XYZ file of C-alpha atoms in Angstrom:
379
model
C 40.935 58.225 75.021
C 40.444 61.398 73.057
C 38.179 64.044 74.573
C 38.160 66.526 71.696
C 35.275 65.084 69.689
C 31.973 66.672 70.680
C 29.886 64.016 68.946
C 30.548 60.774 70.809
C 29.040 57.732 69.164
C 26.995 55.357 71.319
C 28.966 52.439 72.661
C 28.590 49.056 71.022
C 30.330 45.849 70.071
C 33.704 46.077 68.294
C 34.336 43.101 66.077
C 37.703 42.723 64.365
C 37.623 40.592 61.230
C 37.532 41.210 57.484
C 34.574 41.094 55.161
C 33.367 42.673 51.956
C 30.207 44.771 52.026
C 28.243 44.793 48.786
C 25.184 46.998 49.012
C 22.557 48.280 46.656
C 21.831 52.033 46.787
C 19.581 52.441 49.802
C 18.894 55.767 51.455
C 20.233 55.710 55.007
C 18.492 58.955 55.944
C 14.737 58.938 56.181
C 12.794 60.861 58.777
C 9.161 61.882 58.787
C 8.767 65.507 57.685
C 12.378 65.804 56.532
C 14.342 65.209 53.370
C 15.177 61.558 52.739
C 18.778 62.458 51.936
C 21.305 64.949 50.683
C 20.653 65.541 46.992
C 23.560 67.013 45.054
C 24.050 67.841 41.371
C 27.643 66.732 40.961
C 30.192 66.141 38.226
C 30.884 62.464 37.590
C 33.113 60.776 40.161
C 36.105 58.971 38.598
C 35.995 55.196 38.994
C 39.486 55.136 40.498
C 38.243 57.428 43.295
C 35.543 54.879 44.128
C 38.070 52.046 44.058
C 40.391 54.001 46.342
C 37.570 54.620 48.824
C 36.635 50.937 48.981
C 40.030 50.014 50.442
C 41.063 53.264 52.191
C 37.946 54.213 54.151
C 38.117 51.384 56.697
C 41.603 52.529 57.706
C 40.190 55.923 58.685
C 37.424 54.262 60.691
C 40.109 52.166 62.370
C 41.896 55.377 63.358
C 38.686 56.732 64.887
C 38.190 53.453 66.757
C 41.781 53.534 68.006
C 41.383 57.135 69.118
C 38.311 56.278 71.136
C 36.347 58.739 69.008
C 34.065 55.997 67.667
C 32.875 53.361 70.144
C 29.975 51.845 68.230
C 29.741 48.774 66.016
C 31.897 49.475 62.928
C 30.014 46.889 60.885
C 26.927 49.101 61.031
C 28.808 52.059 59.574
C 27.711 52.921 56.038
C 29.500 54.935 53.381
C 27.387 57.350 51.357
C 27.526 58.203 47.661
C 30.290 60.697 46.830
C 29.959 64.165 45.324
C 32.248 67.041 44.448
C 32.111 70.735 43.599
C 32.554 72.981 40.586
C 35.811 74.682 41.480
C 38.297 77.229 40.301
C 41.507 75.963 38.716
C 43.576 76.630 41.838
C 41.251 74.622 44.082
C 42.205 71.139 45.209
C 40.065 68.483 43.576
C 38.331 66.586 46.348
C 35.406 64.207 46.775
C 33.035 64.019 49.754
C 31.552 60.797 51.161
C 29.106 61.056 54.090
C 29.726 58.443 56.772
C 26.409 57.221 58.158
C 25.616 55.485 61.450
C 22.189 55.043 62.970
C 20.605 57.064 60.154
C 22.802 60.135 60.751
C 25.956 61.606 59.297
C 28.769 61.108 61.815
C 31.835 61.934 59.712
C 32.694 63.251 56.292
C 35.293 61.131 54.521
C 37.154 63.023 51.794
C 39.458 61.942 49.003
C 41.691 64.536 47.368
C 44.377 64.591 44.729
C 47.897 64.475 46.154
C 48.961 67.647 44.368
C 52.510 67.853 45.642
C 53.187 64.230 44.748
C 51.914 64.988 41.247
C 54.208 68.010 40.970
C 57.211 65.881 41.923
C 56.446 62.743 39.906
C 53.831 63.646 37.304
C 51.722 60.746 38.574
C 48.162 61.074 39.873
C 47.705 59.744 43.399
C 44.913 60.099 45.929
C 44.925 60.608 49.679
C 42.101 60.332 52.191
C 41.084 62.156 55.359
C 38.097 62.071 57.688
C 36.573 64.132 60.493
C 33.264 65.375 61.905
C 34.029 69.017 61.064
C 31.602 69.297 58.118
C 28.866 67.032 59.503
C 26.564 69.820 60.698
C 26.955 71.800 57.477
C 25.986 68.884 55.237
C 23.276 67.612 57.611
C 21.635 71.046 57.548
C 22.044 71.264 53.780
C 20.255 67.920 53.422
C 17.118 69.457 54.941
C 17.058 72.012 52.098
C 17.424 69.576 49.199
C 15.203 67.168 47.306
C 15.379 65.139 44.107
C 13.845 68.063 42.204
C 15.843 70.713 44.030
C 19.383 69.439 44.551
C 22.317 71.459 45.816
C 25.184 72.362 43.522
C 28.493 72.984 45.272
C 30.663 75.788 43.939
C 34.053 77.117 44.984
C 34.714 80.819 44.451
C 38.434 80.338 44.957
C 38.068 80.578 48.727
C 34.706 79.548 50.175
C 32.644 76.413 49.551
C 29.137 77.462 48.542
C 25.923 75.523 47.948
C 23.354 76.799 45.473
C 19.863 75.420 46.147
C 16.899 76.708 44.175
C 18.786 79.891 43.298
C 19.678 80.584 46.949
C 23.295 80.713 48.075
C 24.415 79.035 51.307
C 28.010 79.298 52.507
C 28.978 75.780 53.560
C 32.543 76.599 54.617
C 34.327 79.927 54.918
C 37.953 80.164 53.859
C 39.819 80.204 57.178
C 43.309 81.184 56.082
C 42.592 83.946 53.561
C 40.574 86.192 55.898
C 38.296 86.802 52.915
C 34.710 87.622 53.812
C 32.243 84.947 52.703
C 30.267 85.759 49.599
C 26.607 86.800 49.778
C 23.638 86.190 47.529
C 24.006 89.631 45.966
C 27.487 88.758 44.729
C 26.154 85.821 42.723
C 23.898 86.307 39.719
C 23.662 82.651 38.877
C 20.993 80.178 39.919
C 20.920 76.421 40.183
C 19.279 76.281 36.763
C 21.982 78.352 35.066
C 24.756 76.260 36.593
C 23.083 73.061 35.460
C 22.622 74.555 31.990
C 26.336 75.347 31.751
C 27.298 71.942 33.126
C 24.928 69.517 31.495
C 27.102 66.587 32.560
C 26.082 67.014 36.191
C 24.294 64.088 37.786
C 21.805 64.352 40.634
C 22.691 61.851 43.364
C 21.464 61.173 46.868
C 24.560 61.174 49.072
C 22.625 59.115 51.645
C 22.490 56.178 49.211
C 25.097 53.744 50.481
C 27.929 52.074 48.606
C 30.096 49.082 49.473
C 33.576 49.036 50.965
C 36.012 46.535 52.467
C 35.289 46.333 56.186
C 38.724 45.503 57.515
C 39.150 47.129 60.919
C 41.917 44.905 62.249
C 45.276 46.250 63.440
C 48.098 44.224 64.884
C 49.113 45.077 68.429
C 52.446 46.426 67.144
C 50.769 49.185 65.139
C 48.463 50.418 67.865
C 49.418 53.662 69.531
C 48.119 55.270 72.667
C 46.804 58.531 71.199
C 47.762 61.664 73.066
C 44.670 63.480 74.318
C 45.512 67.079 73.513
C 44.339 69.814 75.851
C 42.030 71.626 73.419
C 40.604 74.638 75.223
C 40.435 77.125 72.334
C 40.268 77.300 68.544
C 41.644 79.815 66.082
C 39.209 82.477 64.756
C 39.211 83.262 61.037
C 40.561 86.770 61.571
C 43.798 85.670 63.281
C 47.082 84.447 61.790
C 48.105 82.750 65.023
C 47.852 79.073 64.083
C 51.409 78.489 65.306
C 50.582 80.063 68.660
C 47.449 77.916 69.063
C 49.369 74.720 68.328
C 52.273 75.762 70.564
C 49.923 76.579 73.445
C 48.067 73.267 73.025
C 51.287 71.244 73.075
C 52.584 73.051 76.165
C 49.227 72.662 77.952
C 49.152 68.967 77.118
C 52.714 68.135 78.172
C 53.014 70.478 81.151
C 49.434 70.280 82.421
C 49.176 74.061 82.665
C 46.682 76.719 81.635
C 47.978 78.672 78.640
C 46.313 80.535 75.761
C 47.602 81.429 72.323
C 47.065 85.115 73.093
C 49.419 84.853 76.084
C 52.187 83.751 73.725
C 51.447 86.381 71.076
C 51.308 89.143 73.707
C 54.719 88.004 74.951
C 56.116 88.847 71.494
C 53.853 91.824 70.830
C 52.223 90.273 67.748
C 49.075 91.649 66.153
C 46.420 89.448 64.539
C 48.133 89.518 61.160
C 51.550 88.542 62.517
C 52.176 84.838 62.927
C 54.402 83.226 65.529
C 57.672 82.014 63.980
C 59.161 78.584 64.542
C 62.001 80.174 66.481
C 59.615 82.079 68.735
C 57.610 78.894 69.459
C 60.787 77.102 70.518
C 62.147 80.065 72.479
C 58.888 80.503 74.407
C 58.795 76.842 75.445
C 62.420 77.053 76.545
C 62.170 80.367 78.394
C 58.858 79.806 80.165
C 58.781 76.033 80.742
C 62.385 74.833 80.368
C 61.315 72.566 77.494
C 63.719 71.662 74.679
C 61.705 71.327 71.450
C 63.794 70.845 68.306
C 63.318 72.208 64.788
C 63.634 69.971 61.733
C 63.412 71.485 58.255
C 61.352 68.672 56.787
C 58.558 66.246 57.614
C 59.377 63.454 60.029
C 59.597 59.896 58.797
C 56.904 57.473 59.913
C 59.344 55.802 62.326
C 60.183 59.193 63.835
C 56.484 60.004 64.290
C 55.906 56.663 65.997
C 58.854 57.238 68.319
C 57.601 60.679 69.362
C 54.008 59.568 69.976
C 55.129 56.449 71.851
C 57.080 58.749 74.184
C 53.940 60.878 74.730
C 55.346 63.761 72.693
C 52.842 65.432 70.307
C 54.334 66.894 67.137
C 54.126 70.397 65.654
C 53.770 69.993 61.862
C 54.285 73.084 59.720
C 52.233 73.043 56.521
C 52.903 75.332 53.548
C 50.485 76.211 50.735
C 52.713 78.633 48.878
C 55.365 81.273 49.605
C 52.901 83.464 51.525
C 50.387 81.047 53.090
C 51.323 78.451 55.699
C 49.607 76.687 58.568
C 50.374 74.605 61.665
C 48.747 71.442 62.990
C 49.537 68.940 65.739
C 50.046 65.196 65.211
C 48.912 63.220 68.237
C 48.305 59.605 67.165
C 48.967 56.948 64.539
C 47.751 53.611 63.212
C 49.341 51.359 60.598
C 48.470 53.756 57.772
C 47.083 56.973 59.303
C 47.976 59.822 61.619
C 45.525 61.665 63.854
C 45.959 65.419 63.697
C 44.479 68.504 65.302
C 43.984 71.631 63.208
C 43.511 74.688 65.479
C 40.614 75.829 63.295
C 38.503 72.953 64.653
C 37.426 71.183 67.838
C 37.351 67.808 66.090
C 40.349 65.718 65.144
C 41.098 64.694 61.555
C 42.711 61.575 60.139
C 45.627 62.021 57.760
C 47.257 59.413 55.490
C 50.816 58.721 56.597
C 51.813 57.899 53.017
C 51.404 61.500 51.863
C 52.707 64.916 52.849
C 49.717 66.684 51.266
C 46.958 67.935 53.560
C 43.657 69.611 52.657
C 41.774 70.914 55.744
C 38.095 70.021 56.151
C 36.774 73.512 55.337
C 39.398 74.409 52.745
C 39.981 73.871 49.046
C 43.726 74.513 49.266
C 46.482 71.916 49.473
C 49.173 72.213 52.127
C 52.532 70.448 52.195
C 54.160 69.243 55.422
C 57.530 70.965 55.066
C 58.913 71.466 58.602
C 58.566 70.066 62.108
C 59.078 70.989 65.746
C 59.407 67.870 67.861
C 60.710 66.699 71.270
C 57.880 68.387 73.181
C 58.525 66.879 76.594
C 59.066 68.105 80.131
């Protein structure tokens, strides 16, 4: 069972059958003295995004159930109304759905455009992901909003910002650019001016629930035993050491040792702006722990991922945004359609569609492409 999630859901009955949930918009958040939901002024959500969510979301819940992250009754899980942001042209287009259980947000399910698939084929395709990373940010934002004072989400090219009543709140800082988050003084717009420039925006309550296909069943053959990574540290925004954090986590997990990312970077004399190379990650594991990880200049196939995880070997996945920006994550579990990954920026795990190579982190607006792998992390 995974231990990385800091928001364990209360145990309950797990029922495995298929049904269709058709619900009228009902606010799932209502507390005395607080907002009755998260009100957002959002651009219209494409109908094909809603259709995609209805069939894809349950697979992500299944992954959380398989991971041991969610132990409640899945048939009481509700999916909130989606919203999106006003973004710059180089920002990934993505749509946020609160996941609600017991009247609280427990995950944020996101759908984003598979940008790299589009570049290769010219066809629009969506991918989904889910985690608890943004739960606190949106739960706190909900307390600031109302029907008459909704939040408008804006992307300045790096950070995700909410404008509520003319006040600016940074919802998510850009982790990989090392750009300082914007402040109120840097923005001369107000909620009213944004709405005036975007008269097509619609005010929605994200706590109003929508229907989805509640199919949580997996055959025994597609169940994996997720690898509980040894997550003892996360990567600060001012460091370029994602590779070192993933390498240290994989070594800790497999070898059962105490090891920090800074120990590895000190070994090579790297400063905060110098990332650990693939070769250095492999060399360190070989020299210090007699491990034999292997480099592969591509993503692994699904069958290869299954084989590694089934042999208790987590996977180092190298993700590239462009020629100058890259990132590293660990793959540590799978279901029939999803992978479970750990991004060193976060404590929480994320789900990742196995049908795509495009990844958009929870607090980012940038697309990454799984372009290389280090595997065979075993004693």
